[in-house]
XYZ file of C-alpha atoms in Angstrom:
752
model
C 103.941 -2.833 -61.052
C 102.602 -0.671 -63.905
C 103.449 3.005 -63.544
C 100.423 5.349 -63.658
C 102.130 7.831 -65.947
C 102.685 5.181 -68.628
C 99.352 3.398 -68.396
C 96.561 4.360 -70.801
C 93.232 2.944 -69.554
C 90.448 1.791 -71.824
C 88.288 4.759 -70.776
C 90.423 7.197 -72.709
C 89.790 5.304 -75.931
C 86.172 4.296 -75.459
C 83.546 5.605 -77.858
C 80.259 6.339 -76.163
C 78.208 5.644 -79.249
C 79.466 2.074 -79.221
C 78.140 1.347 -75.740
C 75.163 -1.028 -75.960
C 71.992 0.001 -74.240
C 71.521 -3.437 -72.699
C 71.375 -3.742 -68.924
C 73.482 -6.007 -66.783
C 72.463 -8.600 -64.257
C 72.861 -6.112 -61.420
C 69.570 -4.400 -62.319
C 67.049 -4.317 -59.555
C 63.758 -6.085 -59.741
C 60.774 -4.106 -60.904
C 58.964 -2.359 -58.024
C 55.836 -4.125 -59.259
C 57.409 -7.521 -58.552
C 56.385 -9.249 -55.385
C 59.172 -8.944 -52.842
C 60.365 -11.545 -50.382
C 61.355 -10.391 -46.870
C 64.968 -10.750 -47.965
C 64.406 -8.532 -51.031
C 62.661 -5.942 -48.878
C 65.582 -5.924 -46.448
C 68.103 -5.491 -49.269
C 66.165 -2.647 -50.859
C 65.727 -0.816 -47.549
C 69.303 -1.548 -46.480
C 70.678 0.197 -49.545
C 68.704 3.338 -48.643
C 69.746 3.196 -44.987
C 73.392 2.781 -45.930
C 73.158 5.792 -48.220
C 71.534 7.792 -45.411
C 74.028 6.432 -42.853
C 71.207 4.951 -40.746
C 72.268 1.310 -41.028
C 72.766 0.315 -37.397
C 73.181 -2.666 -35.123
C 69.725 -4.093 -35.857
C 70.287 -3.994 -39.595
C 73.701 -5.598 -39.178
C 72.214 -8.516 -37.230
C 69.521 -8.966 -39.882
C 72.123 -8.905 -42.668
C 74.213 -11.574 -40.939
C 71.101 -13.650 -40.313
C 70.045 -13.543 -43.966
C 73.586 -14.360 -45.054
C 73.517 -17.712 -43.230
C 71.014 -19.154 -45.662
C 71.460 -16.913 -48.703
C 72.637 -18.364 -51.975
C 73.499 -17.127 -55.439
C 72.732 -13.537 -56.385
C 71.036 -12.663 -53.087
C 74.139 -13.715 -51.163
C 76.314 -11.535 -53.342
C 74.041 -8.538 -52.794
C 74.085 -9.115 -49.032
C 77.876 -9.306 -49.053
C 78.049 -5.978 -50.902
C 75.814 -4.483 -48.206
C 78.002 -5.941 -45.455
C 81.153 -4.630 -47.119
C 79.672 -1.142 -47.486
C 78.665 -1.229 -43.842
C 82.267 -2.017 -42.866
C 83.569 0.794 -45.055
C 80.979 3.514 -44.570
C 79.780 2.919 -41.046
C 82.793 1.379 -39.294
C 85.470 3.025 -41.485
C 87.202 -0.346 -41.708
C 88.098 -1.163 -45.333
C 90.171 -4.187 -44.317
C 87.098 -5.779 -42.720
C 85.144 -4.864 -45.862
C 87.689 -6.705 -47.988
C 87.462 -9.723 -45.695
C 83.696 -9.741 -46.213
C 83.646 -9.307 -49.985
C 86.917 -10.918 -51.093
C 85.499 -14.439 -51.345
C 83.149 -13.372 -54.150
C 85.882 -13.089 -56.807
C 88.425 -15.683 -55.635
C 88.389 -19.429 -55.374
C 88.183 -20.900 -51.881
C 91.764 -22.092 -52.088
C 93.064 -18.682 -53.179
C 91.181 -16.743 -50.504
C 92.222 -19.232 -47.845
C 95.890 -19.013 -48.834
C 95.740 -15.194 -48.908
C 94.194 -15.025 -45.437
C 96.742 -17.484 -44.093
C 99.748 -15.586 -45.456
C 98.223 -12.286 -44.393
C 97.701 -13.511 -40.831
C 101.382 -14.400 -40.566
C 102.434 -11.044 -41.984
C 100.090 -9.147 -39.650
C 101.416 -11.078 -36.631
C 104.983 -10.280 -37.614
C 104.140 -6.626 -38.143
C 102.430 -6.471 -34.744
C 105.403 -8.081 -33.012
C 107.776 -5.633 -34.658
C 105.551 -2.738 -33.638
C 105.539 -3.952 -30.026
C 109.341 -4.085 -30.054
C 109.589 -0.632 -31.587
C 107.094 0.758 -29.082
C 108.977 -0.685 -26.131
C 112.210 0.802 -27.424
C 110.538 4.166 -27.945
C 109.158 4.190 -24.408
C 112.592 3.327 -23.022
C 114.087 6.236 -24.928
C 111.185 8.583 -24.117
C 110.525 8.855 -27.844
C 107.199 8.969 -29.670
C 105.315 5.684 -30.013
C 105.093 4.609 -33.684
C 101.609 4.141 -35.167
C 100.054 0.703 -34.840
C 100.139 -1.290 -38.116
C 97.000 -0.781 -40.199
C 95.778 -1.711 -43.639
C 96.758 -4.798 -45.592
C 99.924 -6.553 -44.546
C 100.109 -8.115 -48.029
C 98.272 -7.084 -51.202
C 94.962 -8.595 -52.215
C 95.421 -11.191 -54.973
C 95.870 -9.698 -58.446
C 92.964 -9.521 -60.886
C 94.400 -12.301 -63.051
C 93.371 -14.661 -60.237
C 89.803 -13.363 -60.127
C 86.674 -14.807 -61.625
C 84.255 -12.023 -62.517
C 80.983 -12.361 -64.374
C 77.758 -10.431 -64.577
C 76.581 -11.920 -61.276
C 79.466 -10.732 -59.079
C 80.688 -7.645 -60.899
C 79.261 -5.333 -58.219
C 81.361 -7.199 -55.712
C 84.462 -6.474 -57.781
C 83.589 -2.760 -57.811
C 83.150 -2.875 -54.037
C 86.624 -4.440 -53.727
C 88.015 -1.538 -55.756
C 86.390 0.950 -53.387
C 87.842 -0.868 -50.398
C 91.287 -0.458 -51.948
C 90.620 3.256 -52.414
C 89.609 3.625 -48.782
C 93.046 2.248 -47.891
C 94.763 4.677 -50.282
C 95.643 1.948 -52.775
C 94.627 4.042 -55.752
C 96.633 2.229 -58.415
C 95.204 -1.138 -57.409
C 91.685 0.296 -57.531
C 92.384 1.803 -60.942
C 93.514 -1.540 -62.360
C 90.358 -3.209 -61.058
C 88.199 -0.520 -62.681
C 90.124 -0.899 -65.935
C 89.578 -4.670 -65.945
C 85.858 -4.262 -65.320
C 85.441 -1.596 -67.970
C 87.168 -3.686 -70.589
C 85.117 -6.791 -69.962
C 81.631 -5.439 -69.251
C 79.035 -3.155 -70.773
C 75.907 -1.297 -69.723
C 75.633 -0.103 -66.144
C 78.779 -1.981 -65.089
C 80.824 0.092 -67.497
C 79.240 3.205 -65.957
C 80.159 2.108 -62.433
C 83.643 1.097 -63.549
C 84.126 4.535 -65.094
C 82.979 6.196 -61.890
C 85.284 3.958 -59.872
C 88.256 4.841 -62.080
C 87.439 8.545 -61.744
C 87.294 8.215 -57.957
C 90.752 6.614 -58.045
C 92.066 9.460 -60.221
C 90.707 11.944 -57.685
C 92.568 10.099 -54.927
C 95.788 10.465 -56.898
C 95.075 14.188 -57.546
C 94.890 13.568 -61.293
C 91.926 15.855 -61.686
C 91.823 16.246 -65.464
C 91.653 12.479 -65.930
C 89.008 12.312 -63.209
C 86.907 14.912 -65.032
C 87.232 12.977 -68.290
C 86.179 9.729 -66.620
C 83.204 11.235 -64.786
C 82.023 12.702 -68.074
C 82.556 9.346 -69.740
C 80.475 7.655 -67.025
C 77.651 10.168 -67.446
C 77.732 9.698 -71.205
C 77.632 5.938 -70.802
C 74.718 6.321 -68.401
C 72.828 8.466 -70.895
C 73.421 5.816 -73.555
C 71.446 3.346 -71.443
C 68.393 5.532 -71.933
C 68.921 6.174 -75.636
C 65.985 3.940 -76.574
C 63.721 5.107 -73.787
C 62.157 8.435 -72.857
C 64.040 8.781 -69.587
C 66.800 7.237 -67.560
C 65.424 4.331 -65.474
C 64.531 5.495 -61.932
C 67.006 3.114 -60.286
C 69.844 4.887 -62.122
C 68.895 8.409 -61.056
C 70.844 8.224 -57.735
C 73.905 7.045 -59.676
C 73.564 10.010 -62.036
C 73.268 12.493 -59.160
C 76.255 10.955 -57.401
C 78.462 11.148 -60.501
C 77.354 14.726 -61.218
C 78.289 15.748 -57.672
C 81.674 14.065 -58.049
C 82.212 15.771 -61.401
C 81.512 19.177 -59.857
C 84.101 18.471 -57.154
C 86.623 17.278 -59.739
C 86.099 20.392 -61.858
C 86.660 22.576 -58.826
C 89.865 20.727 -57.957
C 90.986 21.055 -61.567
C 90.444 24.830 -61.360
C 92.383 25.013 -58.096
C 95.229 23.114 -59.729
C 95.155 25.413 -62.756
C 94.600 28.817 -61.110
C 95.465 28.354 -57.433
C 93.271 27.973 -54.364
C 93.399 31.688 -53.588
C 91.886 32.661 -56.919
C 89.120 30.029 -56.754
C 88.114 31.150 -53.244
C 88.240 34.782 -54.391
C 86.051 33.989 -57.404
C 83.540 32.057 -55.272
C 83.229 34.931 -52.824
C 82.787 37.476 -55.610
C 80.083 35.412 -57.279
C 78.274 35.009 -53.978
C 78.591 38.775 -53.451
C 77.544 39.998 -56.891
C 75.894 37.237 -58.905
C 73.890 35.841 -55.976
C 73.722 39.150 -54.064
C 74.114 37.075 -50.874
C 76.191 39.610 -48.956
C 75.847 37.880 -45.587
C 77.187 34.610 -47.008
C 79.942 36.374 -48.946
C 81.222 38.217 -45.859
C 82.769 35.210 -44.032
C 84.144 33.990 -47.361
C 86.029 37.278 -47.752
C 87.201 37.155 -44.137
C 88.529 33.620 -44.566
C 90.219 34.644 -47.808
C 91.994 37.538 -46.078
C 93.134 35.319 -43.212
C 94.250 32.369 -45.345
C 96.114 34.421 -47.961
C 97.507 37.267 -45.882
C 99.686 39.830 -47.639
C 98.415 38.928 -51.104
C 96.088 40.632 -53.557
C 93.352 38.220 -52.426
C 93.641 39.356 -48.805
C 93.560 43.027 -49.799
C 90.493 42.484 -51.971
C 88.836 40.347 -49.301
C 89.114 43.037 -46.643
C 87.875 45.785 -48.972
C 84.926 43.765 -50.242
C 84.021 42.638 -46.719
C 83.436 46.329 -45.913
C 81.263 46.648 -49.005
C 79.218 43.646 -47.878
C 78.669 45.282 -44.489
C 77.513 48.493 -46.161
C 75.102 46.464 -48.299
C 73.789 44.696 -45.190
C 72.598 48.073 -43.943
C 70.125 48.148 -46.848
C 66.574 46.820 -46.272
C 66.628 44.393 -49.223
C 69.951 42.902 -48.076
C 68.673 42.573 -44.506
C 65.731 40.507 -45.707
C 67.969 38.256 -47.812
C 70.382 37.891 -44.884
C 67.561 36.771 -42.619
C 66.585 34.163 -45.203
C 70.200 32.925 -45.338
C 70.187 32.499 -41.565
C 66.884 30.610 -41.705
C 68.290 28.273 -44.345
C 71.416 27.664 -42.269
C 69.257 26.946 -39.229
C 67.401 24.314 -41.256
C 70.716 22.710 -42.222
C 71.730 22.509 -38.559
C 68.332 21.088 -37.590
C 68.638 18.458 -40.316
C 72.010 17.394 -38.920
C 70.605 17.266 -35.396
C 67.655 15.149 -36.525
C 69.913 12.808 -38.450
C 72.258 12.463 -35.492
C 69.348 11.547 -33.230
C 68.183 8.887 -35.703
C 71.717 7.499 -35.990
C 72.038 7.163 -32.227
C 68.618 5.572 -32.048
C 69.678 3.042 -34.702
C 72.920 2.375 -32.760
C 75.102 3.322 -35.678
C 78.888 2.847 -35.140
C 80.708 5.734 -33.498
C 82.900 6.308 -36.543
C 79.877 7.204 -38.708
C 78.332 9.271 -35.927
C 81.599 11.160 -35.584
C 81.440 12.219 -39.233
C 77.973 13.710 -38.818
C 78.953 15.348 -35.526
C 81.933 16.985 -37.238
C 79.750 18.178 -40.111
C 77.157 19.512 -37.668
C 79.854 21.332 -35.696
C 81.019 23.027 -38.908
C 77.487 24.076 -39.790
C 76.904 25.388 -36.251
C 80.079 27.460 -36.451
C 78.921 28.833 -39.796
C 75.511 29.663 -38.313
C 77.139 31.417 -35.369
C 79.233 33.522 -37.743
C 76.192 34.506 -39.785
C 74.209 35.421 -36.674
C 77.081 37.514 -35.337
C 77.012 39.850 -38.342
C 75.036 43.013 -37.544
C 72.435 44.489 -39.854
C 71.062 47.955 -40.498
C 72.821 50.930 -38.957
C 75.137 48.683 -36.909
C 76.448 47.053 -40.091
C 77.250 50.478 -41.558
C 79.001 51.528 -38.358
C 81.117 48.372 -38.380
C 81.921 48.918 -42.057
C 83.209 52.402 -41.253
C 85.359 51.114 -38.391
C 86.815 48.257 -40.444
C 87.175 50.392 -43.554
C 89.056 53.215 -41.859
C 91.266 50.691 -40.059
C 92.015 49.082 -43.427
C 93.015 52.451 -44.892
C 95.100 53.462 -41.882
C 97.029 50.175 -41.875
C 98.567 50.910 -45.294
C 97.225 54.175 -46.616
C 98.322 53.722 -50.206
C 97.793 49.977 -50.445
C 95.458 48.360 -52.933
C 91.729 49.057 -52.635
C 92.189 51.853 -50.039
C 90.901 54.591 -52.323
C 87.994 52.413 -53.389
C 87.121 51.828 -49.730
C 87.118 55.579 -49.038
C 84.858 56.183 -52.048
C 82.454 53.422 -50.964
C 82.229 54.819 -47.424
C 81.674 58.296 -48.855
C 78.974 56.918 -51.153
C 77.099 55.403 -48.226
C 77.140 58.696 -46.322
C 76.121 60.464 -49.543
C 73.105 58.522 -50.806
C 72.055 56.345 -47.879
C 72.604 58.618 -44.872
C 72.237 61.888 -46.820
C 74.985 63.198 -44.570
C 76.461 65.819 -46.871
C 79.221 66.925 -44.474
C 80.507 63.380 -43.850
C 80.226 62.572 -47.557
C 82.166 65.686 -48.542
C 84.907 64.972 -45.989
C 85.365 61.409 -47.237
C 85.161 62.314 -50.916
C 87.800 65.017 -50.461
C 90.042 62.600 -48.596
C 89.591 60.073 -51.408
C 90.409 62.749 -54.000
C 93.608 63.687 -52.151
C 94.490 59.993 -51.989
C 93.944 59.675 -55.742
C 96.236 62.635 -56.421
C 99.117 60.969 -54.551
C 98.632 57.250 -55.094
C 100.488 56.744 -58.361
C 103.682 58.122 -56.819
C 103.911 55.153 -54.420
C 102.723 52.386 -56.748
C 106.100 50.652 -56.974
C 105.764 49.360 -53.416
C 103.003 46.959 -54.456
C 104.927 44.505 -56.605
C 104.278 41.735 -54.051
C 100.521 42.158 -54.515
C 100.296 41.245 -58.189
C 97.761 38.631 -59.270
C 99.552 35.248 -59.328
C 100.801 34.199 -62.761
C 98.570 31.125 -63.026
C 95.435 33.204 -62.307
C 96.330 36.255 -64.364
C 94.716 35.242 -67.642
C 91.336 34.335 -66.099
C 91.223 37.283 -63.675
C 92.056 40.172 -65.998
C 89.290 42.825 -66.028
C 88.052 44.617 -69.178
C 90.762 46.972 -70.350
C 88.302 49.694 -71.406
C 85.521 51.135 -69.288
C 83.012 51.600 -72.110
C 82.215 50.114 -75.475
C 80.685 51.900 -78.464
C 78.400 49.990 -80.828
C 77.938 50.451 -84.578
C 75.341 53.208 -84.049
C 77.501 55.170 -81.640
C 75.694 54.089 -78.476
C 77.960 53.953 -75.439
C 77.583 51.181 -72.859
C 79.527 50.914 -69.627
C 81.380 47.614 -69.254
C 80.792 45.731 -66.004
C 83.769 43.555 -64.988
C 82.765 39.937 -64.300
C 82.808 38.916 -60.607
C 85.877 36.711 -61.106
C 88.008 39.608 -62.391
C 90.645 41.071 -60.081
C 89.987 44.786 -60.417
C 92.478 47.240 -58.943
C 94.918 49.887 -60.095
C 97.536 47.257 -61.008
C 95.252 45.272 -63.291
C 92.768 47.790 -64.671
C 93.885 50.896 -66.606
C 90.650 52.844 -65.989
C 90.225 51.921 -62.308
C 91.667 55.093 -60.756
C 89.929 57.427 -63.195
C 86.632 55.740 -62.394
C 87.158 56.509 -58.700
C 88.183 60.069 -59.595
C 85.062 60.522 -61.704
C 82.821 59.343 -58.848
C 84.518 61.804 -56.495
C 84.367 64.714 -58.955
C 80.676 64.216 -59.703
C 79.738 63.912 -56.036
C 81.834 66.901 -54.933
C 80.452 68.963 -57.815
C 76.921 68.076 -56.763
C 77.615 68.987 -53.118
C 78.949 72.385 -54.210
C 75.882 72.839 -56.442
C 73.564 72.134 -53.479
C 75.417 74.732 -51.418
C 75.016 77.274 -54.247
C 78.737 77.440 -55.080
C 78.373 77.525 -58.850
C 81.984 78.130 -59.848
C 83.299 75.384 -57.578
C 80.624 73.026 -58.860
C 81.546 73.745 -62.487
C 85.237 73.154 -61.724
C 84.482 69.684 -60.360
C 82.085 68.775 -63.176
C 84.579 69.929 -65.810
C 87.066 67.319 -64.568
C 84.704 64.554 -65.698
C 85.454 65.119 -69.393
C 89.101 64.169 -68.857
C 88.322 61.317 -66.475
C 85.514 59.476 -68.254
C 86.002 58.167 -71.778
C 82.255 57.952 -72.463
C 81.717 61.600 -71.521
C 84.707 62.595 -73.616
C 83.473 60.606 -76.623
C 79.935 61.986 -76.432
C 81.215 65.532 -75.957
C 83.355 65.193 -79.104
C 80.225 64.179 -81.055
C 78.163 67.036 -79.643
C 75.899 64.527 -77.844
C 74.313 64.902 -74.414
C 76.665 63.769 -71.644
C 77.134 63.995 -67.883
C 79.202 67.191 -68.012
C 76.864 68.950 -70.413
C 73.787 68.141 -68.321
C 75.432 69.152 -65.029
C 76.822 72.345 -66.578
C 73.300 73.238 -67.699
C 71.997 72.552 -64.184
C 74.602 74.815 -62.599
C 73.867 77.606 -65.068
C 70.093 77.374 -64.598
C 70.014 76.511 -60.900
C 68.016 73.288 -61.081
C 68.146 69.720 -62.381
C 64.980 67.738 -63.259
C 62.640 69.198 -60.642
C 61.701 72.772 -61.613
C 62.262 75.518 -59.028
C 58.519 75.750 -58.294
C 58.451 72.005 -57.624
C 61.635 72.020 -55.589
C 60.475 74.797 -53.249
C 57.898 72.420 -51.736
C 60.679 70.408 -50.103
C 62.839 71.330 -47.136
C 65.864 69.838 -45.378
C 66.593 66.175 -46.043
C 63.647 65.873 -48.415
C 65.015 68.653 -50.587
C 68.484 67.096 -50.586
C 66.957 63.716 -51.525
C 64.998 65.224 -54.437
C 68.149 66.894 -55.743
C 70.133 63.697 -55.255
C 67.570 61.651 -57.195
C 67.727 64.244 -59.982
C 71.516 64.134 -59.916
C 71.527 60.368 -60.379
C 68.987 60.645 -63.188
C 71.012 63.301 -65.010
C 74.194 61.218 -64.712
C 72.370 58.166 -66.082
C 72.385 56.179 -62.839
C 68.708 55.428 -63.214
C 68.514 52.591 -60.711
C 69.865 54.822 -57.955
C 67.466 57.600 -58.994
C 64.565 55.165 -58.680
C 65.785 54.011 -55.263
C 65.884 57.588 -53.964
C 62.371 58.210 -55.325
C 61.044 55.083 -53.586
C 62.659 56.084 -50.306
C 61.104 59.524 -50.564
C 57.674 57.959 -51.128
C 58.249 55.522 -48.263
C 58.856 58.432 -45.897
C 62.535 57.701 -45.208
C 63.298 61.425 -45.234
C 60.101 62.719 -43.688
C 56.357 62.419 -44.093
C 55.134 62.475 -47.702
C 51.506 63.447 -48.202
C 49.383 65.146 -50.835
C 51.214 67.276 -53.326
C 54.610 66.319 -51.895
C 54.229 62.832 -53.391
C 53.805 63.994 -56.959
C 57.360 64.794 -57.970
C 58.937 61.617 -56.455
C 56.264 59.628 -58.329
C 57.259 61.370 -61.563
C 60.961 60.706 -60.899
C 60.240 57.046 -60.143
C 58.325 56.643 -63.408
C 61.100 58.291 -65.402
C 63.718 56.054 -63.781
C 61.666 52.900 -64.317
C 61.360 53.626 -68.023
C 65.147 53.075 -68.215
C 65.580 50.226 -65.743
C 62.446 48.093 -66.117
C 60.758 49.277 -69.287
C 58.051 51.623 -70.487
C 55.072 49.508 -69.370
C 56.050 49.487 -65.666
C 56.713 53.223 -65.939
C 53.269 53.804 -67.507
C 51.573 51.876 -64.684
C 53.347 53.867 -61.967
C 52.726 57.235 -63.603
C 49.081 56.539 -64.368
C 48.509 55.491 -60.771
C 50.178 58.718 -59.616
C 47.966 60.819 -61.919
C 44.796 59.133 -60.694
C 45.882 59.675 -57.092
C 46.638 63.350 -57.770
C 43.365 63.940 -59.656
C 41.447 63.476 -56.390
C 42.910 66.744 -55.137
C 41.151 69.995 -55.897
C 44.267 71.848 -56.952
C 45.824 71.057 -60.347
C 49.613 71.252 -60.227
C 52.377 71.749 -62.738
C 53.796 68.308 -61.805
C 50.475 66.673 -62.691
C 50.733 68.184 -66.174
C 54.267 66.820 -66.441
C 53.100 63.326 -65.478
C 50.229 63.516 -67.977
C 52.572 64.637 -70.744
C 55.013 61.772 -70.061
C 52.126 59.271 -70.186
C 51.188 60.512 -73.643
C 54.761 60.706 -74.872
C 55.826 57.089 -74.207
C 56.595 55.451 -77.582
C 53.505 53.418 -78.644
C 55.545 50.370 -79.701
C 56.494 49.804 -76.041
C 52.861 49.642 -74.843
C 49.858 47.425 -75.374
C 46.901 48.712 -77.439
C 44.861 49.836 -74.441
C 47.767 51.789 -73.000
C 48.403 53.381 -76.391
C 44.818 54.614 -76.530
C 44.923 55.983 -72.994
C 48.256 57.693 -73.689
C 46.739 59.342 -76.776
C 43.794 60.600 -74.725
C 46.122 61.957 -72.039
C 47.941 64.001 -74.675
C 44.682 65.224 -76.202
C 43.092 66.382 -72.935
C 46.284 68.108 -71.863
C 46.581 69.864 -75.236
C 42.997 71.193 -75.036
C 43.322 72.329 -71.431
C 43.315 76.082 -70.876
C 46.322 75.970 -68.558
C 49.394 77.923 -69.559
C 52.647 76.110 -68.922
C 55.414 74.457 -70.858
C 53.922 70.956 -70.737
C 50.541 72.064 -72.050
C 52.327 73.683 -74.995
C 54.462 70.580 -75.523
C 51.289 68.472 -75.515
C 49.762 70.767 -78.176
C 52.895 70.417 -80.255
C 52.819 66.608 -79.989
C 49.069 66.254 -80.510
C 48.939 68.746 -83.370
C 51.845 67.078 -85.165
C 50.102 63.698 -84.877
C 46.885 65.123 -86.355
C 48.751 66.406 -89.415
C 49.165 62.782 -90.477
C 45.405 62.086 -90.223
C 42.199 63.277 -91.939
C 41.940 65.814 -89.070
C 44.750 67.858 -90.580
C 42.835 71.106 -90.174
C 42.365 70.490 -86.475
C 46.079 69.749 -86.179
C 46.859 73.137 -87.721
C 44.562 74.873 -85.236
C 46.197 73.085 -82.291
C 49.688 74.045 -83.445
C 48.633 77.640 -84.052
C 47.205 77.825 -80.517
C 50.709 77.726 -79.027
C 51.464 81.329 -78.024
C 54.442 83.236 -79.384
C 55.887 83.467 -75.872
C 56.174 79.686 -75.635
C 59.653 79.329 -77.095
C 61.035 77.038 -78.419
C 57.769 75.113 -78.801
C 56.232 77.822 -80.982
C 59.284 77.725 -83.258
C 58.936 73.953 -83.702
C 55.189 74.337 -84.372
C 55.926 76.948 -87.051
C 58.456 74.594 -88.593
C 55.829 71.817 -88.844
C 53.351 74.252 -90.400
C 55.943 75.483 -92.874
C 56.721 71.883 -93.879
C 53.008 71.336 -94.447
C 52.762 74.421 -96.691
C 55.771 73.299 -98.728
C 54.274 69.836 -99.146
C 50.976 71.351 -100.379
C 52.806 73.648 -102.784
C 54.845 70.744 -104.213
C 51.697 68.675 -104.675
C 50.063 71.606 -106.445
C 52.972 71.897 -108.870
C 52.869 68.173 -109.565
C 49.115 68.437 -110.232
C 49.706 71.119 -112.903
């Protein structure tokens, strides 16, 4: 017997470009051809077998057609009968009995069956003796003999041509169903060497299936890819792959995906692959409801590992996300999709029973349906909204209490604090949790040595390492925060900036909470910590650029953030806190969160929003959108807000701010019509008789623009109209005017 490790099959050496595009004799007749009843049965039988709906009636018809069938039709019917025995009855030995005659002479098949019958009888007699002895000794009964008592005749005794090659492939699959992978592989090798076209494709697929059975996943991947390449070669002279080959292509692609997954499990470990899948479902797909049971299973299956610790922490984060309206809607859609899967199984099961399909095939579908029902029950059991947040708090605090300084505990505290902070607007609960997290962060590195057992496994370490720096700086000095990919294992053992990131989040939030309470010194102390904790802030500060600390320091010193005091005084209680929180997120460059707070304000989450109260949240939303979605969406939102506000009798300072922003959006980011409207907004604001900062800023902008046009004189008048009290805008206007005078003087000298 040839050893698998020494055998090099033809597939490994085949060159796809050399595969002819001719088609073998197993091609189906053109749909346009007139079909006989027998052809119709064969065509429909193949579909029913694939759908597992080939029942007792179809079996009787197949046997009836076989009585009189000859030549190619008989061979096709025998393939169908063999597949029925394998797929529907789960009886590969019976399948081999049905199909074996197609490749062997009558004498050879008769001799094999005769010898096999003797061997099976002897095996049965021995089993009966062993069973009797076991019963007498009160021992376990040995399993009844199954499978082939003697091997099927070797391929050197076969006769295979283009007419019966499908039968040979079916024999290989019957061997695989009995676990005889090496025998199946040799059959596939023989077929691949001696045939071309679609038979070589099917032989490649067959060989790959055998490799999968032997857990040789890399070779399986190579063979599936070979089969797909060979299949593509069949269409090299046509626009598309022939329709009859599309199911083969889909089947091989599905098998390739499974082989690739098994190859990854072999390379990186099952724990890592399950972790990666859950993370991608959580972050890439944003399917938090579906990710939750994946994390729970991960924690249960790989207890006391880094995967279990991460799974429990991220399960809490999924629950917090499921309290959000957008996640609730997506979760409901996931449940609806799972319900459709269960219904499809139920419908199929009913059809199978109606067709009197064998119990073995029905059992497969029943098992699959039971799995899908259990999955549906788990999805339905997950709460949403406030209940999800409550459960997250219970599970999260239990997780922390179980091993206070274990991995992901500080992150869990920060996440729970963040939910209380920006979702519940519960400042007292947020402060309590943030302070607890900060205390945890001050102590955690002293106990880190206890976690050696929770390292990422060696085989997964290279593919799971997170970015080793939190930010990157481009050629122009722009700083971008690096987002770890979902498959990275991110904790204090793997990521050098992980703890400082948690510290920064705590320091910013606690500084903001002190600022809201009016405790300026305490707020400044917390904000000052950010320079040491965040490399981006530190880098920008060293360059004299705007940064989180600088903006928050300014806010503490002046007593407000983005909303001016006169705007802020309109809001009370939770609305006021929400406005400040949105400003805080905007000033710390978390523009998406700022936009979310603005939308919630406008939606009335924190109290009724009518009339003038709507203006500032609309401005904040537009400002945030300009960073997250682009200038055009921001222009649309702000213009709509201005039109809405213009219906009110009273002109407000916020309306002037909105109008100024509309005119100050860079023209290259807008279409021509928007550019024109933005210009008009600036002009009308500049010529208004109102006296506030944004009117003066509009005059500065409009006047400066006119200096570059034939209306230079008008531009000078507009700039000169800014009053001396309007610092620093008057100083900038004087600078522009001085530049203009110098330019005129230089031109005069050149003219002389």
